[in-house]
Amino acid sequence: MELPEQIALRGQSLSLLELSEALERLGQIAPEPAKVVMLRFFGGLTHDECAVVLGVSDATVRRRWAFAKAWLRKELSGDSLTEQIFDEPMSTSVAG
């Protein structure tokens, strides 16, 4: 399978490099949501499948997915979030 060099995201052309770099930044500040993106976007897993792989509830996966999508949308729009919003990476010990 050949991957495209550009992807369309809500009408906006985006290089895979840009997406990869944004995911790397997300992984530095919030590793758990970044894992969900990797599993869903690149692995094609459902919320339920991600929950099994990560050992968390479906609701936790959905929260992390929503957070990651919002963060990436903001990051990739060119209006980057500041690091001050995120005091520390999200804890993996969140009940859910």
Coordinates of C-alpha atoms in Angstrom, one line a residue, residues 23 26-28 30-39 64 68:
L23 CA 1.4 14.0 16.7
L26 CA 0.9 15.9 21.2
G27 CA 2.7 12.8 22.4
Q28 CA 5.1 15.0 24.4
A30 CA -0.4 14.2 26.3
P31 CA 0.9 10.7 25.4
E32 CA -2.4 8.8 26.0
P33 CA -4.5 10.8 23.5
A34 CA -1.7 10.5 21.0
K35 CA -1.8 6.7 21.3
V36 CA -5.5 6.8 20.6
V37 CA -4.9 8.8 17.4
M38 CA -2.2 6.4 16.2
L39 CA -4.5 3.4 16.8
R64 CA -8.9 11.0 24.7
A68 CA -6.7 14.8 20.6

